[in-house]
Amino acid sequence: MSVLILADQTEGHFKKTALEALSYGAKLAEQLNTTAEALVLGTVNEDLASLGKYGVKKVHHAANEALNIVDAQVYTKVIAEAVNATGANVVVLSHNNTGRAIAARLSVRLKAALAPAAVSLPDTSDGFVVKKVVFSGKASANVSLNTDIKIISLNQNAFKIAAGEGTAEVVSLNISVEPGKIKVTATDKVTGEIPLTEATRVVSGGRGLKGPENWGILEDLAKALDAATACSRPVADSNWRPHHEHVGQTGIAIAPNLYVAVGISGAIQHLAGVNRSKVIVVINKDAEAPFFKAADYGVVGDIFEVLPKLTEEVKKLKGIV
Amino acid sequence: MKILVCISKTPDTTAKIAFKNGNTQFEENGVQWIINPYDEWYALIRAIELKEKDASTVLHLINVGGAESDPIIRKALALGGDEAIRVNTTNLSDSFYVASQIAEAAKSGAYDLIFTGKETIDYNGSSIGGMVAELLDLPYVSLATKFELNGTTATITREIEGGEEVNEVPLPVVVSCQKGVAEARIPNMRGIMSARTKPLKVVEPVAADTLTSIKSFELPPPKAGVKIISTDNMAELVRLLHEEAKVI
C-alpha cells in the first residue's frame, strides 16, 4: 500500500505540474493512512532528496537515458513495473500533455480505473470517488474508481503546491527499458513565455482589440501582472494571434487564479475553457456582454483607455514605477 | 493503407448542460448532437485528405453508441470515408469499456492508422486513443498538430510540455489529433447523397469490464455577481484584486 506519484521532468527539471501532483499525492497518502512515494524517470539535474519537502518519503529513480524521451508505450511499461515493485495501489500523474497519454495506457496495462482531469482529493467515505471535469468545464462528475489499483490524473492548477520540511530517501530503480518505436527528430520549445496551462495569471484578448497591431497594450498589462497572454477563437482564426493561445471549448482549457478578459463577449464556448479560473475580470465596452455574468469584477468602458490605466496602477502596486 | 477514425457523438458546443434523476444523468432533452469537434475537424478530415492523396486508401469510421448515433455517423460519411461500424451499446461512460470495443473491431480490420480526436467535449477523458493503443500494443502519438505519411512511416508533430516535437514512427500507430492537423470542412451535396448508400455496419459489443462508474454530476456554483468598477478608478480594481481576491 502506497501512493506512487509520477514527478515528470522536462529537460532535467520539475515543473509546477509535477510539484502539484506530489503535493496532491502526499495529501492523499495522509488521507489513506499510507506513504507517498515519487517516481522519477530519466536524467535529472535536481536534488531528488529535496522532493521530500512536498511530503514524499521515498523517491524511486530510474535514471535510464532512454527515458529522456517521453514515449507513452515505453513509459507505461516502466511505470507499471514500478507500481508492481513498490506495491503502490494509487498512482498519481499530472493531466498535462505527458500524463494524459500515459495515464490511459497505464489504466489498461494495470487494469486500473482512471480518473482523468481530476480536480479534488477522493471522497473515501463510501468507496473511492474522485471529482473530475466534464462537458469542457461546464460541469463536474463524481467518478467512482472500482478497481484495486487506482489512477488519478490531476488537472493543472487544481491543487495548491504545499512545500514544508523534509528529505526523501532516494532509491535507484533498476528497470530494463526496451527502446520504443518512436524516434524524435526535432524539438521546438517555446522559450521565455509562460506556458498558458501553467500560468497563474492570464490576460486574454478578443475581437474588441480590433486588430493584431493593438496587442501591445494587452502585453503591457500581462507583463506588469507577470501573466501569460491568450485569445478568443475568432482572434486565433483571423491569425491575429497564434493558435496555441486560443482558449475555449475547442482550444485549451485553463484554470488560472486570475483571468482578465479584454474585449471578449463571453460566448458559451469561450466560457467553457476559462470558467474554472478562480477570479475573472471582464473589460468590455458593451455592458450587455454575457461575460459579465460569469465575472467577479467588471469594467464597462473603452479598452483602449482602460487598459493603460490599469497597467499603470498594477505597476504602482508592484513598485515598478 | 487502411485507416480507422474513431468518432464520438457529443452535445453541440452551445448546448445547455443540465442533469436529471438527482443529478445522476445528463439531460438530453432538447440537446443537438454533433460529431465530437476534435474527431471531425481534425482526425476525420486528415484521414479524408490522406485518402484524397492516395485513392487506394480504405477509410473506415467507428462509433460506439446506440442507434441515436446514426445521424452523426451519416454526417461523417458525407464528409468522406468508405464505410462505418457502429458498436451497438449505450454503456458509454467508462473509457476502458469503450476502448475495448474499438480495439476489438480494430483487431479484425488490420488498420495501419487509427485516428482519434484529442478528447471528447463531454467526458474530457482524452483516454480512448491511449487505451486502444495499449490494448493493441501499438505506439501512440498524442496531441498531434501535423501528420504526414511517407510510405510506411508517419512523421508527426505533437505537443509536448512547453513546445512541440517531431516524431517518426513506423505504422501501425494510434494518433490523437488536434488543431493544426487539418482544416474543418463542410460536407457537399454529392457527399451527402452518397453517404446514404454507404455501408453502416452495426455490430454487438464484446464482453469487457467497466472500471469506473459515474455517481453524480455537479454544476459549478453560480457566481456571486459581478462588481462593476468605474473606468476612472483602476486603482480600486487593483486594490480589490490585491486585497480582496488576493490574486495579484
Coordinates of C-alpha atoms in Angstrom, one line a residue:
Chain A
M1 CA 0.0 0.0 0.0
S2 CA 1.3 3.4 -1.0
V3 CA 0.6 6.3 -3.3
L4 CA 3.1 6.5 -6.2
I5 CA 3.4 9.9 -7.9
L6 CA 5.0 10.3 -11.3
A7 CA 7.0 13.5 -10.9
D8 CA 7.5 14.2 -14.6
Q9 CA 10.5 16.2 -15.6
T10 CA 11.3 18.3 -18.6
E11 CA 15.0 18.6 -19.6
G12 CA 16.0 17.5 -16.1
H13 CA 13.8 19.9 -14.2
F14 CA 10.5 19.5 -12.4
K15 CA 7.7 21.8 -13.5
K16 CA 4.9 23.2 -11.5
T17 CA 2.6 20.4 -12.6
A18 CA 4.9 17.8 -11.1
L19 CA 5.0 19.7 -7.8
E20 CA 1.2 19.9 -7.8
A21 CA 1.0 16.1 -8.3
L22 CA 3.5 15.5 -5.5
S23 CA 1.6 17.7 -3.1
Y24 CA -1.7 16.1 -4.0
G25 CA -0.3 12.6 -3.7
A26 CA 1.2 13.4 -0.3
K27 CA -2.1 14.7 1.0
L28 CA -3.9 11.7 -0.4
A29 CA -1.4 9.3 1.3
E30 CA -2.2 11.1 4.5
Q31 CA -5.9 10.6 4.0
L32 CA -5.4 6.9 3.2
N33 CA -3.0 6.4 6.1
T34 CA -0.2 5.3 3.9
T35 CA 3.0 6.7 2.5
A36 CA 3.6 8.8 -0.6
E37 CA 6.5 7.8 -2.9
A38 CA 7.7 9.6 -6.0
L39 CA 8.8 8.1 -9.3
V40 CA 11.3 10.0 -11.4
L41 CA 12.2 8.8 -14.9
G42 CA 15.3 9.8 -16.9
T43 CA 18.2 12.1 -16.2
V44 CA 17.6 14.9 -13.7
N45 CA 19.6 18.0 -12.7
E46 CA 17.8 18.5 -9.4
D47 CA 18.3 17.2 -5.9
L48 CA 15.9 14.3 -5.6
A49 CA 16.0 14.1 -1.8
S50 CA 14.6 17.6 -1.6
L51 CA 11.3 16.3 -3.1
G52 CA 10.7 15.2 0.5
K53 CA 9.6 18.7 1.2
Y54 CA 6.4 18.0 -0.8
G55 CA 5.7 15.1 1.6
V56 CA 7.1 12.1 -0.2
K57 CA 9.1 9.6 1.8
K58 CA 10.9 7.9 -1.0
V59 CA 11.9 8.8 -4.5
H60 CA 12.4 5.9 -6.9
H61 CA 14.6 7.0 -9.7
A62 CA 15.1 5.1 -13.0
A63 CA 17.9 7.1 -14.5
N64 CA 18.0 5.3 -17.8
E65 CA 18.7 7.9 -20.6
A66 CA 16.2 6.3 -22.9
L67 CA 13.6 7.7 -20.6
N68 CA 14.5 11.3 -21.5
I69 CA 12.2 10.9 -24.5
V70 CA 8.6 10.5 -23.5
D71 CA 7.2 7.6 -25.5
A72 CA 3.9 6.7 -23.8
Q73 CA 4.4 3.0 -24.7
V74 CA 7.9 2.8 -23.1
Y75 CA 6.9 4.9 -20.1
T76 CA 3.8 2.8 -19.4
K77 CA 5.8 -0.4 -19.2
V78 CA 8.3 1.2 -16.8
I79 CA 5.7 2.8 -14.6
A80 CA 3.7 -0.5 -14.4
E81 CA 6.9 -2.3 -13.3
A82 CA 7.5 0.4 -10.7
V83 CA 3.9 0.0 -9.4
N84 CA 4.4 -3.7 -9.1
A85 CA 7.8 -3.3 -7.4
T86 CA 6.6 -0.7 -4.9
G87 CA 3.2 -2.3 -4.3
A88 CA 1.5 1.0 -4.9
N89 CA -2.3 1.0 -5.0
V90 CA -2.8 4.5 -6.2
V91 CA -0.9 6.2 -9.0
V92 CA -1.0 10.0 -9.4
L93 CA 0.1 11.8 -12.5
S94 CA -0.4 15.3 -13.8
H95 CA -3.1 15.7 -16.5
N96 CA -0.6 17.5 -18.7
N97 CA 0.4 16.6 -22.3
T98 CA 2.7 13.8 -21.0
G99 CA 0.4 12.5 -18.2
R100 CA -2.8 12.2 -20.2
A101 CA -1.1 9.9 -22.8
I102 CA 0.5 7.7 -20.2
A103 CA -2.5 7.5 -17.8
A104 CA -4.7 6.0 -20.4
R105 CA -2.2 3.3 -21.4
L106 CA -1.4 2.6 -17.8
S107 CA -5.0 2.1 -16.9
V108 CA -5.2 -0.7 -19.5
R109 CA -1.9 -2.3 -18.5
L110 CA -2.7 -2.4 -14.8
K111 CA -6.4 -2.9 -15.4
A112 CA -6.8 0.1 -13.1
A113 CA -9.7 2.6 -13.0
L114 CA -8.6 6.0 -14.2
A115 CA -9.9 9.4 -13.2
P116 CA -8.6 11.8 -15.8
A117 CA -8.8 15.6 -15.3
A118 CA -9.3 15.2 -11.6
V119 CA -9.9 18.3 -9.6
S120 CA -10.2 17.1 -6.0
L121 CA -9.0 14.6 -3.5
P122 CA -11.1 11.5 -3.5
D123 CA -14.1 11.0 -1.2
T124 CA -13.3 7.7 0.5
S125 CA -16.3 7.7 2.9
D126 CA -18.0 5.2 0.5
G127 CA -15.7 3.7 -2.0
F128 CA -13.2 5.9 -3.8
V129 CA -14.9 8.8 -5.7
V130 CA -12.9 11.5 -7.5
K131 CA -14.3 14.7 -8.9
K132 CA -13.3 15.4 -12.5
V133 CA -14.1 18.0 -15.2
V134 CA -16.8 17.1 -17.7
F135 CA -18.5 19.0 -20.5
S136 CA -15.3 21.0 -21.0
G137 CA -15.5 22.7 -17.7
K138 CA -19.3 23.4 -17.7
A139 CA -19.8 20.7 -15.1
S140 CA -18.0 18.1 -13.0
A141 CA -18.7 14.4 -12.4
N142 CA -18.0 12.3 -9.3
V143 CA -16.5 9.2 -10.6
S144 CA -16.2 6.0 -8.6
L145 CA -12.9 4.1 -9.3
N146 CA -13.9 0.4 -8.8
T147 CA -10.6 -1.5 -9.1
D148 CA -7.9 -2.4 -6.5
I149 CA -5.3 -0.1 -8.2
K150 CA -6.5 3.4 -9.0
I151 CA -5.0 6.1 -11.2
I152 CA -5.6 9.8 -10.8
S153 CA -4.5 12.2 -13.5
L154 CA -4.7 15.6 -11.8
N155 CA -5.8 18.7 -13.7
Q156 CA -3.4 21.6 -13.9
N157 CA -3.8 24.4 -11.3
A158 CA -6.4 22.2 -9.4
F159 CA -4.3 21.6 -6.3
K160 CA -2.1 24.0 -4.5
I161 CA 1.6 23.1 -4.1
A162 CA 2.3 22.5 -0.4
A163 CA 6.0 22.7 0.5
G164 CA 7.2 22.1 4.0
E165 CA 10.3 20.4 5.5
G166 CA 11.6 17.0 4.8
T167 CA 14.1 14.9 2.9
A168 CA 13.2 11.8 0.9
E169 CA 15.2 8.7 0.6
V170 CA 16.4 8.3 -2.9
V171 CA 16.3 4.7 -4.3
S172 CA 17.6 3.8 -7.7
L173 CA 15.2 1.7 -9.6
N174 CA 16.8 -0.8 -12.0
I175 CA 14.3 -1.4 -14.7
S176 CA 15.3 -2.6 -18.1
V177 CA 14.0 -0.2 -20.8
E178 CA 13.1 -1.6 -24.2
P179 CA 13.6 1.0 -26.8
G180 CA 10.3 2.4 -28.2
K181 CA 9.3 2.7 -31.9
I182 CA 9.1 6.5 -31.8
K183 CA 12.1 8.5 -33.0
V184 CA 12.3 12.1 -32.0
T185 CA 13.8 14.0 -34.9
A186 CA 13.3 17.6 -33.8
T187 CA 12.2 19.6 -30.7
D188 CA 10.9 23.1 -30.6
K189 CA 10.4 24.6 -27.2
V190 CA 8.7 27.8 -26.6
T191 CA 11.2 29.7 -24.5
G192 CA 10.7 32.8 -22.4
E193 CA 6.9 32.7 -22.4
I194 CA 4.9 31.3 -19.6
P195 CA 3.0 28.2 -20.9
L196 CA -0.7 29.0 -20.8
T197 CA -1.8 25.9 -18.9
E198 CA 0.7 26.6 -16.2
A199 CA 0.2 30.3 -15.8
T200 CA -1.3 31.5 -12.6
R201 CA -2.5 34.7 -14.3
V202 CA -3.7 35.2 -17.8
V203 CA -4.6 38.2 -19.8
S204 CA -6.7 37.4 -22.9
G205 CA -7.9 39.5 -25.8
G206 CA -10.9 39.2 -28.2
R207 CA -12.2 41.0 -31.2
G208 CA -12.7 44.1 -29.2
L209 CA -9.0 44.8 -29.7
K210 CA -9.8 45.4 -33.3
G211 CA -6.5 44.1 -34.8
P212 CA -3.2 42.4 -34.0
E213 CA -1.4 45.8 -34.1
N214 CA -3.3 46.7 -30.9
W215 CA -1.9 43.8 -28.8
G216 CA 0.8 46.0 -27.3
I217 CA -1.5 47.4 -24.6
L218 CA -2.6 43.9 -23.6
E219 CA 1.0 42.6 -23.5
D220 CA 2.0 45.6 -21.3
L221 CA -0.7 44.6 -18.8
A222 CA 0.3 40.9 -19.0
K223 CA 3.9 41.9 -18.3
A224 CA 3.0 44.1 -15.3
L225 CA 0.9 41.2 -13.9
D226 CA 3.5 38.6 -14.7
A227 CA 0.8 36.9 -16.7
A228 CA 0.6 34.8 -19.9
T229 CA -1.4 36.0 -22.9
A230 CA -4.3 34.2 -24.5
C231 CA -7.0 35.0 -27.0
S232 CA -10.5 34.0 -28.1
R233 CA -11.2 31.7 -31.1
P234 CA -12.1 34.5 -33.6
V235 CA -8.8 36.1 -32.9
A236 CA -6.9 32.9 -33.5
D237 CA -9.0 32.1 -36.6
S238 CA -8.2 35.5 -38.0
N239 CA -4.5 34.8 -37.4
W240 CA -4.2 37.9 -35.2
R241 CA -2.6 35.6 -32.6
P242 CA -1.0 32.1 -32.8
H243 CA -3.4 29.1 -32.4
H244 CA -1.7 27.9 -29.2
E245 CA -3.1 31.0 -27.4
H246 CA -6.7 30.1 -28.2
V247 CA -8.6 29.3 -25.0
G248 CA -12.1 27.9 -25.0
Q249 CA -14.0 24.7 -25.6
T250 CA -12.1 23.8 -28.8
G251 CA -8.8 25.5 -27.7
I252 CA -7.2 24.9 -24.4
A253 CA -8.9 24.9 -21.1
I254 CA -7.2 26.8 -18.4
A255 CA -7.8 27.4 -14.7
P256 CA -5.6 30.3 -13.6
N257 CA -6.0 32.3 -10.3
L258 CA -6.7 35.4 -12.4
Y259 CA -8.2 35.6 -15.9
V260 CA -8.6 39.1 -17.4
A261 CA -10.8 39.1 -20.5
V262 CA -10.3 42.1 -22.7
G263 CA -12.8 42.8 -25.4
I264 CA -14.2 39.2 -25.3
S265 CA -18.0 39.0 -25.3
G266 CA -18.0 35.6 -23.5
A267 CA -19.7 33.1 -25.8
I268 CA -20.5 29.8 -24.0
Q269 CA -17.7 28.1 -25.9
H270 CA -15.2 30.6 -24.6
L271 CA -16.5 30.4 -21.0
A272 CA -16.2 26.6 -21.1
G273 CA -12.4 27.0 -21.4
V274 CA -12.0 29.5 -18.7
N275 CA -14.8 29.2 -16.1
R276 CA -12.6 27.2 -13.7
S277 CA -10.5 30.4 -13.2
K278 CA -10.6 31.5 -9.6
V279 CA -11.2 35.2 -10.3
I280 CA -12.4 36.6 -13.6
V281 CA -12.1 40.3 -14.6
V282 CA -14.0 41.4 -17.7
I283 CA -13.3 44.6 -19.5
N284 CA -15.7 45.3 -22.3
K285 CA -17.4 48.4 -23.7
D286 CA -20.7 46.5 -24.1
A287 CA -22.4 46.4 -20.7
E288 CA -24.7 43.6 -22.1
A289 CA -21.7 41.3 -22.9
P290 CA -22.6 37.8 -21.5
F291 CA -19.2 37.5 -20.0
F292 CA -20.1 40.0 -17.2
K293 CA -22.5 37.3 -15.8
A294 CA -19.5 35.0 -15.3
A295 CA -17.2 37.7 -14.0
D296 CA -16.2 38.6 -10.4
Y297 CA -15.1 42.1 -11.4
G298 CA -16.1 44.1 -14.4
V299 CA -15.2 47.4 -16.1
V300 CA -17.6 48.7 -18.7
G301 CA -15.6 51.0 -20.9
D302 CA -13.3 51.6 -23.9
I303 CA -10.5 49.1 -23.5
F304 CA -8.0 51.4 -25.2
E305 CA -8.5 53.9 -22.4
V306 CA -8.9 51.4 -19.5
L307 CA -6.0 49.0 -20.2
P308 CA -3.2 51.6 -20.0
K309 CA -4.7 53.0 -16.8
L310 CA -5.0 49.5 -15.3
T311 CA -1.4 48.7 -16.3
E312 CA -0.2 51.9 -14.5
E313 CA -2.0 51.0 -11.3
V314 CA -0.6 47.4 -11.3
K315 CA 2.9 48.8 -11.8
K316 CA 2.3 51.2 -8.9
L317 CA 1.2 48.4 -6.7
K318 CA 4.3 46.4 -7.6
G319 CA 6.5 49.3 -7.2
I320 CA 7.7 49.1 -10.8
V321 CA 7.3 52.9 -11.3
Chain B
M1 CA -3.4 1.8 -46.5
K2 CA -6.2 1.2 -44.1
I3 CA -7.4 3.9 -41.7
L4 CA -9.8 3.8 -38.9
V5 CA -11.2 7.0 -37.4
C6 CA -13.0 6.9 -34.1
I7 CA -15.9 9.3 -33.9
S8 CA -17.9 10.1 -30.8
K9 CA -21.3 11.8 -30.5
T10 CA -21.3 14.8 -28.2
P11 CA -23.7 17.6 -27.4
D12 CA -23.4 20.7 -29.5
T13 CA -20.9 23.2 -28.1
T14 CA -23.7 25.6 -27.3
A15 CA -25.8 23.0 -25.6
K16 CA -27.2 23.9 -22.2
I17 CA -25.7 21.5 -19.7
A18 CA -28.2 20.1 -17.1
F19 CA -28.8 16.9 -15.3
K20 CA -31.8 14.8 -14.2
N21 CA -32.7 12.0 -11.8
G22 CA -31.0 13.5 -8.8
N23 CA -28.0 14.7 -10.9
T24 CA -27.1 11.2 -12.0
Q25 CA -27.9 11.6 -15.7
F26 CA -27.3 14.2 -18.4
E27 CA -30.5 15.9 -19.5
E28 CA -30.6 15.0 -23.2
N29 CA -33.9 16.7 -23.8
G30 CA -33.5 19.5 -26.4
V31 CA -29.9 18.8 -27.0
Q32 CA -28.5 18.9 -30.5
W33 CA -25.9 16.2 -31.2
I34 CA -22.8 16.7 -33.2
I35 CA -19.6 14.7 -34.1
N36 CA -17.1 15.5 -31.4
P37 CA -15.3 18.5 -32.9
Y38 CA -11.8 17.1 -32.5
D39 CA -12.9 13.8 -34.1
E40 CA -14.5 15.6 -37.0
W41 CA -12.4 18.7 -37.7
Y42 CA -9.0 17.1 -37.3
A43 CA -9.0 13.3 -37.2
L44 CA -11.6 12.6 -39.8
I45 CA -10.6 15.5 -42.2
R46 CA -6.9 14.5 -42.1
A47 CA -7.9 10.9 -42.9
I48 CA -10.0 12.1 -45.8
E49 CA -7.1 14.2 -47.1
L50 CA -4.9 11.1 -47.0
K51 CA -7.4 9.2 -49.0
E52 CA -7.6 12.1 -51.5
K53 CA -3.9 11.8 -52.0
D54 CA -3.9 8.0 -52.4
A55 CA -7.2 6.7 -53.7
S56 CA -6.4 3.1 -52.8
T57 CA -6.7 4.1 -49.1
V58 CA -9.6 2.4 -47.3
L59 CA -11.2 4.6 -44.7
H60 CA -13.4 3.2 -42.0
L61 CA -15.2 5.1 -39.3
I62 CA -16.2 3.6 -35.9
N63 CA -18.6 4.8 -33.3
V64 CA -19.5 3.1 -30.1
G65 CA -23.1 4.0 -29.3
G66 CA -26.8 3.4 -29.8
A67 CA -29.0 3.9 -32.9
E68 CA -29.2 7.6 -31.9
S69 CA -25.5 7.9 -33.2
D70 CA -26.6 7.1 -36.8
P71 CA -27.3 10.7 -37.9
I72 CA -23.8 11.8 -36.9
I73 CA -22.3 8.7 -38.5
R74 CA -24.1 9.6 -41.7
K75 CA -22.8 13.1 -41.5
A76 CA -19.3 11.8 -41.0
L77 CA -19.8 9.6 -44.1
A78 CA -21.0 12.6 -46.0
L79 CA -17.7 14.3 -45.3
G80 CA -15.8 11.1 -46.5
G81 CA -15.0 7.6 -45.7
D82 CA -16.0 4.3 -47.2
E83 CA -18.0 2.6 -44.5
A84 CA -18.8 2.9 -40.8
I85 CA -19.1 0.5 -38.0
R86 CA -21.3 1.1 -35.0
V87 CA -20.8 -1.0 -31.9
N88 CA -24.3 -1.1 -30.5
T89 CA -24.2 -0.2 -26.8
T90 CA -25.4 2.6 -24.6
N91 CA -22.8 1.8 -21.9
L92 CA -20.6 4.8 -22.7
S93 CA -19.4 6.4 -19.6
D94 CA -16.4 4.1 -18.9
S95 CA -13.5 4.7 -21.3
F96 CA -12.0 1.2 -20.8
Y97 CA -15.2 -0.4 -21.9
V98 CA -15.5 1.9 -25.0
A99 CA -11.8 1.5 -25.9
S100 CA -12.2 -2.3 -25.6
Q101 CA -14.9 -2.2 -28.2
I102 CA -12.8 -0.2 -30.6
A103 CA -9.8 -2.3 -30.1
E104 CA -11.8 -5.5 -30.8
A105 CA -13.1 -4.0 -34.1
A106 CA -9.6 -2.7 -35.0
K107 CA -8.0 -6.1 -34.5
S108 CA -10.1 -7.7 -37.2
G109 CA -9.6 -4.7 -39.6
A110 CA -5.8 -4.7 -39.6
Y111 CA -5.6 -0.9 -39.8
D112 CA -2.3 0.9 -40.4
L113 CA -3.6 4.1 -38.8
I114 CA -6.1 4.7 -36.0
F115 CA -7.1 8.3 -35.5
T116 CA -9.0 9.8 -32.6
G117 CA -9.7 13.4 -31.6
K118 CA -7.6 14.7 -28.7
E119 CA -10.5 14.3 -26.3
T120 CA -14.3 14.4 -26.4
I121 CA -16.0 17.6 -25.3
D122 CA -18.4 15.8 -23.0
Y123 CA -16.3 13.4 -20.8
N124 CA -13.0 15.1 -21.5
G125 CA -11.1 11.9 -20.7
S126 CA -8.5 12.1 -23.5
S127 CA -8.2 8.4 -22.8
I128 CA -9.5 6.4 -25.8
G129 CA -6.5 6.7 -28.1
G130 CA -4.0 5.7 -25.4
M131 CA -6.2 2.8 -24.2
V132 CA -6.8 1.5 -27.7
A133 CA -3.0 1.7 -28.4
E134 CA -2.2 -0.2 -25.2
L135 CA -4.9 -2.8 -25.9
L136 CA -3.4 -3.4 -29.4
D137 CA 0.3 -2.9 -28.1
L138 CA 0.8 -0.2 -30.7
P139 CA 2.8 3.1 -30.4
Y140 CA 0.7 6.1 -29.5
V141 CA 1.4 9.7 -30.5
S142 CA -0.9 12.1 -28.7
L143 CA -1.9 15.7 -29.4
A144 CA -0.7 15.7 -33.0
T145 CA -0.6 19.1 -34.7
K146 CA 0.7 17.9 -38.0
F147 CA 0.6 14.5 -39.7
E148 CA 2.5 13.3 -42.8
L149 CA 2.8 9.9 -44.3
N150 CA 6.0 8.7 -46.1
G151 CA 5.4 5.1 -47.2
T152 CA 5.1 3.1 -44.0
T153 CA 6.5 5.8 -41.7
A154 CA 4.5 8.6 -40.2
T155 CA 6.1 11.9 -39.4
I156 CA 4.0 13.6 -36.7
T157 CA 4.4 16.9 -34.9
R158 CA 3.0 16.7 -31.4
E159 CA 2.5 19.0 -28.5
I160 CA 4.8 18.2 -25.5
E161 CA 5.3 20.2 -22.3
G162 CA 6.1 23.7 -23.3
G163 CA 6.6 23.1 -27.0
E164 CA 6.4 20.6 -29.9
E165 CA 8.5 17.8 -31.1
V166 CA 8.6 15.8 -34.4
N167 CA 8.2 12.1 -34.1
E168 CA 8.9 9.5 -36.7
V169 CA 7.1 6.3 -36.2
P170 CA 6.6 3.1 -38.3
L171 CA 3.0 2.1 -38.9
P172 CA 0.7 0.9 -37.5
V173 CA 0.2 3.7 -35.0
V174 CA -2.6 5.3 -33.0
V175 CA -2.7 9.1 -33.2
S176 CA -4.8 11.6 -31.3
C177 CA -5.4 14.8 -33.4
Q178 CA -5.9 18.4 -32.5
K179 CA -5.9 21.8 -34.2
G180 CA -3.3 22.1 -36.9
V181 CA -3.6 18.6 -38.3
A182 CA -6.3 19.7 -40.8
E183 CA -8.8 22.4 -41.5
A184 CA -12.5 21.8 -40.9
R185 CA -14.8 21.4 -43.9
I186 CA -18.5 21.1 -44.6
P187 CA -20.0 18.2 -46.5
N188 CA -21.0 18.9 -50.1
M189 CA -24.2 17.7 -51.8
R190 CA -22.5 14.8 -53.5
G191 CA -21.1 13.6 -50.2
I192 CA -24.5 13.9 -48.5
M193 CA -26.2 11.9 -51.3
S194 CA -23.5 9.2 -51.4
A195 CA -23.5 8.9 -47.6
R196 CA -27.0 7.4 -47.7
T197 CA -25.8 4.3 -49.5
K198 CA -22.5 3.8 -47.8
P199 CA -22.5 0.7 -45.5
L200 CA -23.1 1.3 -41.8
K201 CA -22.5 -2.0 -40.1
V202 CA -24.0 -2.5 -36.7
V203 CA -22.1 -5.0 -34.5
E204 CA -22.9 -6.1 -31.0
P205 CA -20.4 -5.3 -28.2
V206 CA -17.9 -7.8 -26.9
A207 CA -17.8 -8.6 -23.2
A208 CA -15.5 -6.1 -21.5
D209 CA -15.0 -4.8 -17.9
T210 CA -16.2 -1.5 -16.7
L211 CA -13.7 0.0 -14.3
T212 CA -15.4 3.2 -13.3
S213 CA -18.9 4.5 -12.7
I214 CA -20.3 8.0 -12.5
K215 CA -22.0 8.6 -9.1
S216 CA -23.3 12.1 -9.8
F217 CA -22.8 15.3 -11.8
E218 CA -22.5 18.8 -10.4
L219 CA -22.8 22.2 -12.0
P220 CA -20.4 24.9 -10.8
P221 CA -21.8 27.1 -8.1
P222 CA -23.3 30.4 -9.5
K223 CA -21.1 33.4 -9.3
A224 CA -22.0 35.8 -6.5
G225 CA -22.4 38.6 -9.1
V226 CA -20.1 41.0 -10.8
K227 CA -18.7 44.0 -9.0
I228 CA -18.6 46.8 -11.6
I229 CA -15.7 49.3 -11.2
S230 CA -15.8 52.7 -12.9
T231 CA -13.3 53.3 -15.7
D232 CA -11.6 56.2 -13.9
N233 CA -10.9 54.1 -10.8
M234 CA -8.5 51.4 -11.8
A235 CA -6.7 51.9 -8.5
E236 CA -9.8 50.4 -6.9
L237 CA -9.8 47.4 -9.2
V238 CA -6.1 46.8 -8.4
R239 CA -6.8 47.2 -4.7
L240 CA -9.7 44.6 -4.9
L241 CA -7.5 42.1 -6.8
H242 CA -4.8 42.6 -4.3
E243 CA -6.6 42.8 -1.0
E244 CA -10.0 41.1 -1.6
A245 CA -9.3 38.5 -4.2
K246 CA -5.6 38.1 -3.4
V247 CA -4.6 37.2 -6.9
I248 CA -2.0 39.9 -7.5

